[in-house]
CSV table of C-alpha atoms in Angstrom, one decimal:
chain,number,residue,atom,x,y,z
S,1,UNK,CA,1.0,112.8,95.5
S,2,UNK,CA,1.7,116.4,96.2
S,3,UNK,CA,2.4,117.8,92.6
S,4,UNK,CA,-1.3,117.8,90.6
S,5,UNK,CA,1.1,119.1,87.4
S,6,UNK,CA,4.3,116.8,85.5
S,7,UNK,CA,6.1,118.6,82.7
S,8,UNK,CA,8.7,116.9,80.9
S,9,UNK,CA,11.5,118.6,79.0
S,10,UNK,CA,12.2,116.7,75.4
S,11,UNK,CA,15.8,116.4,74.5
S,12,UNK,CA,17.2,114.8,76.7
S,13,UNK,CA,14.4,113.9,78.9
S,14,UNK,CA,11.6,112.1,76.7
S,15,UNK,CA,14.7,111.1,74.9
S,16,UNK,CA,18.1,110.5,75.5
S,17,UNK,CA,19.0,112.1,72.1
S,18,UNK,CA,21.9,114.7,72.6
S,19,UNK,CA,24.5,112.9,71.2
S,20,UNK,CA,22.2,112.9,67.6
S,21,UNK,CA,22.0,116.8,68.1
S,22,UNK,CA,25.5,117.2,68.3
S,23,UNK,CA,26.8,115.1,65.6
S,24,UNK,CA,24.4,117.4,63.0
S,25,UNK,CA,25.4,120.8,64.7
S,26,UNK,CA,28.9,119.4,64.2
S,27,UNK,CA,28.2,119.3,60.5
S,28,UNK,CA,26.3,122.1,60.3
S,29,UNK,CA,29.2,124.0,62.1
S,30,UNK,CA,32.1,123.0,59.5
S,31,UNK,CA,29.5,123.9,56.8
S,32,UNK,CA,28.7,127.2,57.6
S,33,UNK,CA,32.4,127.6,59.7
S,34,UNK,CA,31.8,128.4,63.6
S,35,UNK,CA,33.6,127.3,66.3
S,36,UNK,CA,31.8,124.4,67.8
S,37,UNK,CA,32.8,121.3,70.1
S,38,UNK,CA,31.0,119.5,72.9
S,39,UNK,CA,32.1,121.9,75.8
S,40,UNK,CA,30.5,124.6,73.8
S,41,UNK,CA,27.6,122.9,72.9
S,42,UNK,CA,27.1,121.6,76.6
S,43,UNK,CA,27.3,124.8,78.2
S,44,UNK,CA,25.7,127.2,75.6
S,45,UNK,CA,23.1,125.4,73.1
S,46,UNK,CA,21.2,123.0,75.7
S,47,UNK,CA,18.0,124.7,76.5
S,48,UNK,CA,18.1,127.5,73.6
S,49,UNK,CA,15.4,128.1,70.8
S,50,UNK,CA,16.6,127.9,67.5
S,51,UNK,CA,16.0,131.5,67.0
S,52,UNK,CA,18.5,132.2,70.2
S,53,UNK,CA,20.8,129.7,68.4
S,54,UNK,CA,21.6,130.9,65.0
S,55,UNK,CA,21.0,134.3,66.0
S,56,UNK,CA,24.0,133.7,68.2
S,57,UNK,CA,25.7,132.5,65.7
S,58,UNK,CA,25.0,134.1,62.6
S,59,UNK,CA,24.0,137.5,64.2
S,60,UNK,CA,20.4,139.6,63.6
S,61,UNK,CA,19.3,137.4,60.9
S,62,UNK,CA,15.3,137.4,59.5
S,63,UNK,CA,12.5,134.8,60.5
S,64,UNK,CA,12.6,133.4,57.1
S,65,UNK,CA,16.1,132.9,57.7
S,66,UNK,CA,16.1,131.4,61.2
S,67,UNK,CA,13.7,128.8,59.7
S,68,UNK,CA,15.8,127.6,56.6
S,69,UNK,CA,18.9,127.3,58.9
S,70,UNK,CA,16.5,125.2,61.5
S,71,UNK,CA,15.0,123.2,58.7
S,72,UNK,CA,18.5,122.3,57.5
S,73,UNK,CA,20.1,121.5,60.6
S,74,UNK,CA,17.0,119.4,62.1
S,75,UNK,CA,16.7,117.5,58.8
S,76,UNK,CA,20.3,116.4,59.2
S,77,UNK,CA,19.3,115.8,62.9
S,78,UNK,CA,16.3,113.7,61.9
S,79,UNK,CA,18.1,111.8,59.4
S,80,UNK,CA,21.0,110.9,61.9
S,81,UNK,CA,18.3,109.6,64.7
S,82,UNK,CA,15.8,108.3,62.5
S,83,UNK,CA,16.7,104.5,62.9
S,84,UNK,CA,17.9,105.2,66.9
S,85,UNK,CA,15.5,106.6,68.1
S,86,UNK,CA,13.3,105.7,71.3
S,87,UNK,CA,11.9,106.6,74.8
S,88,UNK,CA,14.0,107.1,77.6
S,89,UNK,CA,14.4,104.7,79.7
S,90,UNK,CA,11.4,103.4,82.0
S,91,UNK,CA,9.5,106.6,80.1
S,92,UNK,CA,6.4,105.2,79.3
S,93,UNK,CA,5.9,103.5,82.7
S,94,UNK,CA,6.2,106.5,84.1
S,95,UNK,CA,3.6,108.2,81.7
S,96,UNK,CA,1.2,105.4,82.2
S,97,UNK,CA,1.6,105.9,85.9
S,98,UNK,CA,1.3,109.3,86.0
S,99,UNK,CA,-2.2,109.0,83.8
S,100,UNK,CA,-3.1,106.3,86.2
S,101,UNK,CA,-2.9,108.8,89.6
S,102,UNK,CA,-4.7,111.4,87.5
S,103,UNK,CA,-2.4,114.0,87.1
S,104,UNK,CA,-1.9,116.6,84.6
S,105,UNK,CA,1.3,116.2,82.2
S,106,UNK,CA,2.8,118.6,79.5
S,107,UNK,CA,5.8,118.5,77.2
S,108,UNK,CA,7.6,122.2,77.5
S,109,UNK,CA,10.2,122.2,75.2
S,110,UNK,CA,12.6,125.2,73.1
S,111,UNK,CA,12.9,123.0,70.8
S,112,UNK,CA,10.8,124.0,67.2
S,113,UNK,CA,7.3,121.5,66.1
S,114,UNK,CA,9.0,119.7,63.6
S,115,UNK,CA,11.3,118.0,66.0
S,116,UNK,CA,8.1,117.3,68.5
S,117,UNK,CA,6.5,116.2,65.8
S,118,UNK,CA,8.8,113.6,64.5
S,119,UNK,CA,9.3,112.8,68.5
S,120,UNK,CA,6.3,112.4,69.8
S,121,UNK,CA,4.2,111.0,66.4
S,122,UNK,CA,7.2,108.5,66.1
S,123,UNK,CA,7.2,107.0,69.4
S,124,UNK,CA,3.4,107.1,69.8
S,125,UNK,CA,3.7,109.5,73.0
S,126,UNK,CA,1.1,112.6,72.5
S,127,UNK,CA,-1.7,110.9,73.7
S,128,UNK,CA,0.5,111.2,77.1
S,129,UNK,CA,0.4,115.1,77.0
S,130,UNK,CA,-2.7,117.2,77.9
S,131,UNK,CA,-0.8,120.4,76.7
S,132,UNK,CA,2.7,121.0,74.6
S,133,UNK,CA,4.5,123.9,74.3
S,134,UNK,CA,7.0,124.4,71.9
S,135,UNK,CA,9.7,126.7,70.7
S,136,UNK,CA,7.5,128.4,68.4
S,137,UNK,CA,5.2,129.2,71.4
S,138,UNK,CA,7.9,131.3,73.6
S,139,UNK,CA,9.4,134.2,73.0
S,140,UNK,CA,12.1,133.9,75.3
S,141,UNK,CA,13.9,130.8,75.3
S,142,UNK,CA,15.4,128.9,79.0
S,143,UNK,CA,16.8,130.1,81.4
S,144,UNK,CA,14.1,132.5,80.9
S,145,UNK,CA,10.8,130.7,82.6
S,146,UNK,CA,8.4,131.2,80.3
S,147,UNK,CA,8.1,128.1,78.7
S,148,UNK,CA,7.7,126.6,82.5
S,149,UNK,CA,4.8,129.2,82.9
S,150,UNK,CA,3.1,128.8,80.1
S,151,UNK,CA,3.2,124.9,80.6
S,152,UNK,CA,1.2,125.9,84.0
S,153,UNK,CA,-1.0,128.0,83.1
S,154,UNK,CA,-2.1,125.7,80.1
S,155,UNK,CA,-2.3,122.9,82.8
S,156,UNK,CA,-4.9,125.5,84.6
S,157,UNK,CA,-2.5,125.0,87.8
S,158,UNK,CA,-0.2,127.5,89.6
S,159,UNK,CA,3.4,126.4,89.2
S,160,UNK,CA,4.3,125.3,93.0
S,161,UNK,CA,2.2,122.4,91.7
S,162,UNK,CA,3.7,121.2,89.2
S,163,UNK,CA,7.0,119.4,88.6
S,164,UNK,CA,9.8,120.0,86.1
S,165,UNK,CA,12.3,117.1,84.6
S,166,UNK,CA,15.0,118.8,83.1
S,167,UNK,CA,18.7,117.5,81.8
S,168,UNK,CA,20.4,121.3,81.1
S,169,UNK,CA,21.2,123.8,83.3
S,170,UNK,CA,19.6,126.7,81.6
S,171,UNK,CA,16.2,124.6,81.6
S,172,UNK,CA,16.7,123.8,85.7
S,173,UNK,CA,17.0,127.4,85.6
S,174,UNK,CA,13.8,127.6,84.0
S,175,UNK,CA,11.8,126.0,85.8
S,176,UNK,CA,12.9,127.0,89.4
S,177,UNK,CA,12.4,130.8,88.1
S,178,UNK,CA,8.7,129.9,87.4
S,179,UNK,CA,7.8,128.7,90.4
S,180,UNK,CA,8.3,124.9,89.7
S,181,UNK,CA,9.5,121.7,91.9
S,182,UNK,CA,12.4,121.0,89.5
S,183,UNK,CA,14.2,117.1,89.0
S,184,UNK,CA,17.5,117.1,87.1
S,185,UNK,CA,18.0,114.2,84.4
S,186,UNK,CA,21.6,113.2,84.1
S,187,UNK,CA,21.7,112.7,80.4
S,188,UNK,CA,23.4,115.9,79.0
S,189,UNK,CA,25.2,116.9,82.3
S,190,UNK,CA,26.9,114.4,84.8
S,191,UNK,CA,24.8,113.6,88.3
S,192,UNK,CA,28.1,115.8,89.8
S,193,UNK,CA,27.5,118.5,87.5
S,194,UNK,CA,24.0,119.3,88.5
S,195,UNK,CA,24.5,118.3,92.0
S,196,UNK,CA,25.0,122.8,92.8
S,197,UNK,CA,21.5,123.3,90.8
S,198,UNK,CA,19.7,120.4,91.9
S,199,UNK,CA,19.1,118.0,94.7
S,200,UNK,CA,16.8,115.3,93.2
S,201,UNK,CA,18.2,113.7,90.2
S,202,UNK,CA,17.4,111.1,88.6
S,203,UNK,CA,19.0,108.8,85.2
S,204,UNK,CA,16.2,107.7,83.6
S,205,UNK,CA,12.7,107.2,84.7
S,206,UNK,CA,12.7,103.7,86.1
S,207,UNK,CA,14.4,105.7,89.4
S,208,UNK,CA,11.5,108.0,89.0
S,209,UNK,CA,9.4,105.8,90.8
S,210,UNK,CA,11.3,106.5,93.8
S,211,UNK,CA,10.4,109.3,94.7
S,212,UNK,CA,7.1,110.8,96.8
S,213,UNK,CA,6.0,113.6,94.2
Protein backbone atom coordinates (compact mmCIF):
# COMPACT_ATOMS: atom_id res chain seq x y z
CA UNK A 1 0.00 0.00 0.00
CA UNK A 2 1.61 3.17 -1.22
CA UNK A 3 -0.53 5.93 0.56
CA UNK A 4 0.52 5.65 4.67
CA UNK A 5 -2.53 8.56 4.95
CA UNK A 6 -6.72 8.09 3.95
CA UNK A 7 -8.88 11.18 4.38
CA UNK A 8 -12.37 10.93 3.75
CA UNK A 9 -14.62 13.93 2.89
CA UNK A 10 -18.24 13.75 4.83
CA UNK A 11 -21.12 14.71 2.74
CA UNK A 12 -21.33 12.85 0.37
CA UNK A 13 -18.55 10.53 1.00
CA UNK A 14 -19.02 8.98 4.63
CA UNK A 15 -22.58 9.55 3.64
CA UNK A 16 -24.53 9.70 0.67
CA UNK A 17 -26.63 12.52 2.21
CA UNK A 18 -26.93 15.45 -0.40
CA UNK A 19 -30.28 15.06 -1.31
CA UNK A 20 -31.15 15.79 2.83
CA UNK A 21 -28.98 19.01 2.38
CA UNK A 22 -30.80 20.21 -0.33
CA UNK A 23 -34.27 19.65 0.59
CA UNK A 24 -33.54 22.01 4.05
CA UNK A 25 -31.47 24.70 1.95
CA UNK A 26 -34.65 24.58 -0.26
CA UNK A 27 -36.60 25.64 2.78
CA UNK A 28 -34.37 27.74 4.14
CA UNK A 29 -34.11 29.46 0.63
CA UNK A 30 -38.01 30.29 0.33
CA UNK A 31 -37.84 31.40 3.96
CA UNK A 32 -35.32 33.86 3.87
CA UNK A 33 -36.05 34.44 -0.30
CA UNK A 34 -32.80 33.55 -2.49
CA UNK A 35 -32.61 32.07 -5.60
CA UNK A 36 -31.80 28.45 -5.08
CA UNK A 37 -32.31 25.12 -7.20
CA UNK A 38 -30.18 21.99 -7.65
CA UNK A 39 -27.97 23.42 -10.50
CA UNK A 40 -27.02 26.04 -8.14
CA UNK A 41 -26.64 24.16 -5.26
CA UNK A 42 -24.49 21.48 -7.30
CA UNK A 43 -22.13 23.83 -8.74
CA UNK A 44 -21.77 26.54 -5.88
CA UNK A 45 -22.64 25.15 -2.22
CA UNK A 46 -20.81 21.61 -2.42
CA UNK A 47 -17.58 21.95 -0.61
CA UNK A 48 -18.24 25.53 1.01
CA UNK A 49 -18.08 26.44 4.87
CA UNK A 50 -21.11 27.69 6.21
CA UNK A 51 -19.48 31.01 6.76
CA UNK A 52 -18.66 31.13 2.75
CA UNK A 53 -22.32 30.07 2.37
CA UNK A 54 -24.46 32.66 3.94
CA UNK A 55 -21.96 35.20 3.54
CA UNK A 56 -22.67 34.60 -0.11
CA UNK A 57 -25.88 34.83 0.34
CA UNK A 58 -26.68 37.25 2.87
CA UNK A 59 -23.58 39.45 2.34
CA UNK A 60 -20.80 40.57 5.31
CA UNK A 61 -22.89 39.35 8.07
CA UNK A 62 -21.28 38.80 11.97
CA UNK A 63 -20.10 35.42 13.55
CA UNK A 64 -22.96 35.41 15.77
CA UNK A 65 -24.99 35.70 12.84
CA UNK A 66 -23.34 33.05 10.60
CA UNK A 67 -23.98 30.61 13.56
CA UNK A 68 -27.84 31.18 14.08
CA UNK A 69 -28.36 30.95 10.25
CA UNK A 70 -26.13 27.51 10.49
CA UNK A 71 -27.95 26.36 13.56
CA UNK A 72 -31.27 26.91 11.75
CA UNK A 73 -30.60 25.48 8.56
CA UNK A 74 -28.63 22.15 9.99
CA UNK A 75 -31.44 21.63 12.50
CA UNK A 76 -33.95 21.43 9.62
CA UNK A 77 -31.14 19.26 7.96
CA UNK A 78 -30.91 16.98 11.00
CA UNK A 79 -34.40 16.69 11.41
CA UNK A 80 -34.98 15.71 7.62
CA UNK A 81 -32.10 12.88 7.88
CA UNK A 82 -32.51 11.79 11.23
CA UNK A 83 -34.50 8.49 10.51
CA UNK A 84 -32.41 7.96 6.96
CA UNK A 85 -29.46 8.16 7.84
CA UNK A 86 -26.47 5.61 7.43
CA UNK A 87 -22.91 4.79 6.04
CA UNK A 88 -22.17 4.82 2.57
CA UNK A 89 -22.18 1.96 0.99
CA UNK A 90 -19.32 -0.79 1.73
CA UNK A 91 -18.03 2.25 4.24
CA UNK A 92 -17.23 0.47 7.12
CA UNK A 93 -15.48 -2.43 5.35
CA UNK A 94 -13.40 -0.12 4.09
CA UNK A 95 -12.60 1.59 7.45
CA UNK A 96 -12.01 -1.70 9.04
CA UNK A 97 -9.60 -2.57 6.31
CA UNK A 98 -7.92 0.39 6.31
CA UNK A 99 -7.26 -0.03 10.37
CA UNK A 100 -6.38 -3.47 9.63
CA UNK A 101 -3.17 -2.50 7.01
CA UNK A 102 -2.31 0.13 9.59
CA UNK A 103 -2.81 3.20 8.08
CA UNK A 104 -3.57 6.56 9.19
CA UNK A 105 -7.28 7.91 8.41
CA UNK A 106 -8.96 11.48 8.97
CA UNK A 107 -12.32 13.02 8.24
CA UNK A 108 -11.64 16.63 6.51
CA UNK A 109 -14.74 18.19 6.13
CA UNK A 110 -16.20 22.26 5.57
CA UNK A 111 -18.90 21.20 7.03
CA UNK A 112 -19.46 22.86 10.99
CA UNK A 113 -19.18 20.11 14.39
CA UNK A 114 -22.62 19.86 14.90
CA UNK A 115 -23.18 18.05 11.71
CA UNK A 116 -19.96 15.72 12.46
CA UNK A 117 -21.20 15.27 15.49
CA UNK A 118 -24.55 14.04 14.79
CA UNK A 119 -22.71 11.96 11.81
CA UNK A 120 -20.19 10.36 13.18
CA UNK A 121 -21.68 9.84 17.07
CA UNK A 122 -24.83 8.50 15.17
CA UNK A 123 -23.32 5.92 13.05
CA UNK A 124 -20.70 4.89 15.64
CA UNK A 125 -17.70 5.88 13.14
CA UNK A 126 -15.08 8.17 15.24
CA UNK A 127 -13.37 5.50 16.64
CA UNK A 128 -12.40 5.13 12.69
CA UNK A 129 -10.60 8.61 12.61
CA UNK A 130 -7.22 9.40 14.22
CA UNK A 131 -7.73 13.14 13.36
CA UNK A 132 -10.92 15.36 12.19
CA UNK A 133 -10.96 18.52 10.87
CA UNK A 134 -13.89 20.48 10.55
CA UNK A 135 -15.33 23.72 9.24
CA UNK A 136 -14.71 25.48 12.30
CA UNK A 137 -10.96 24.55 11.99
CA UNK A 138 -10.30 26.30 8.40
CA UNK A 139 -10.29 29.51 7.59
CA UNK A 140 -10.61 29.13 4.04
CA UNK A 141 -13.08 26.79 2.88
CA UNK A 142 -12.43 24.18 -0.66
CA UNK A 143 -11.22 24.75 -3.33
CA UNK A 144 -8.78 26.31 -1.15
CA UNK A 145 -6.47 23.23 0.26
CA UNK A 146 -6.29 23.90 3.59
CA UNK A 147 -8.54 21.65 5.05
CA UNK A 148 -6.43 18.84 2.90
CA UNK A 149 -3.31 20.23 4.64
CA UNK A 150 -4.23 20.45 7.77
CA UNK A 151 -5.65 16.79 7.55
CA UNK A 152 -1.79 15.95 6.73
CA UNK A 153 0.00 17.60 8.87
CA UNK A 154 -2.37 16.37 11.80
CA UNK A 155 -1.72 12.82 10.29
CA UNK A 156 2.24 13.80 10.88
CA UNK A 157 2.54 12.77 7.03
CA UNK A 158 3.49 14.97 3.97
CA UNK A 159 0.52 15.06 1.63
CA UNK A 160 1.85 12.97 -1.52
CA UNK A 161 1.09 10.26 1.11
CA UNK A 162 -2.02 10.54 1.65
CA UNK A 163 -5.24 9.98 -0.30
CA UNK A 164 -8.29 12.17 -0.69
CA UNK A 165 -12.15 10.73 -1.40
CA UNK A 166 -14.02 13.47 -2.48
CA UNK A 167 -17.70 13.75 -4.31
CA UNK A 168 -17.51 17.87 -5.35
CA UNK A 169 -15.48 19.53 -7.46
CA UNK A 170 -14.31 22.28 -5.36
CA UNK A 171 -13.15 19.60 -2.70
CA UNK A 172 -11.16 17.50 -5.81
CA UNK A 173 -9.77 20.76 -6.12
CA UNK A 174 -8.81 20.80 -2.70
CA UNK A 175 -7.10 18.16 -2.28
CA UNK A 176 -4.96 17.99 -5.57
CA UNK A 177 -3.88 21.74 -4.56
CA UNK A 178 -2.41 20.19 -1.29
CA UNK A 179 -0.46 17.82 -2.59
CA UNK A 180 -2.92 14.81 -2.25
CA UNK A 181 -3.58 11.49 -4.49
CA UNK A 182 -7.28 12.46 -4.91
CA UNK A 183 -10.49 9.60 -5.75
CA UNK A 184 -13.70 11.20 -6.98
CA UNK A 185 -17.03 9.71 -5.34
CA UNK A 186 -19.95 9.82 -7.77
CA UNK A 187 -22.61 10.76 -5.37
CA UNK A 188 -23.14 14.60 -5.88
CA UNK A 189 -21.69 14.79 -9.45
CA UNK A 190 -22.22 12.07 -12.23
CA UNK A 191 -18.95 9.51 -12.97
CA UNK A 192 -19.09 11.78 -16.50
CA UNK A 193 -19.02 14.87 -14.69
CA UNK A 194 -15.85 14.29 -12.78
CA UNK A 195 -14.32 12.28 -15.50
CA UNK A 196 -12.09 16.19 -16.61
CA UNK A 197 -11.05 16.47 -12.73
CA UNK A 198 -10.45 12.94 -11.92
CA UNK A 199 -9.33 9.63 -13.25
CA UNK A 200 -10.12 7.12 -10.34
CA UNK A 201 -13.64 7.17 -9.29
CA UNK A 202 -15.30 5.25 -7.54
CA UNK A 203 -19.54 4.87 -6.30
CA UNK A 204 -19.37 3.68 -3.13
CA UNK A 205 -16.68 1.90 -1.23
CA UNK A 206 -17.35 -1.63 -1.93
CA UNK A 207 -15.38 -0.68 -5.54
CA UNK A 208 -12.81 0.81 -3.26
CA UNK A 209 -11.32 -2.40 -2.79
CA UNK A 210 -10.21 -2.36 -6.19
CA UNK A 211 -7.86 -0.35 -6.29
CA UNK A 212 -3.80 -0.73 -5.38
CA UNK A 213 -3.59 2.47 -2.91
Amino acid sequence: MKHKGFIFDMDGVVVDNHSFHFKAWMEFSKKYNFPLNSEIYRDTFNGKTNADLFRMIFGNISDTEVKRYGDEKESWYQTLYQKEMKPHTGLIEYLDYLKEQGVKIALGTSAPPMNVDFTLDNLSLRHYFDVIIDGSKVEKGKPDPQVYELCAKELGLPPKECVVFEDSLAGLESGKSAGCSIIGVATSHTESELQSHVTQIIHNFTDALVFSL
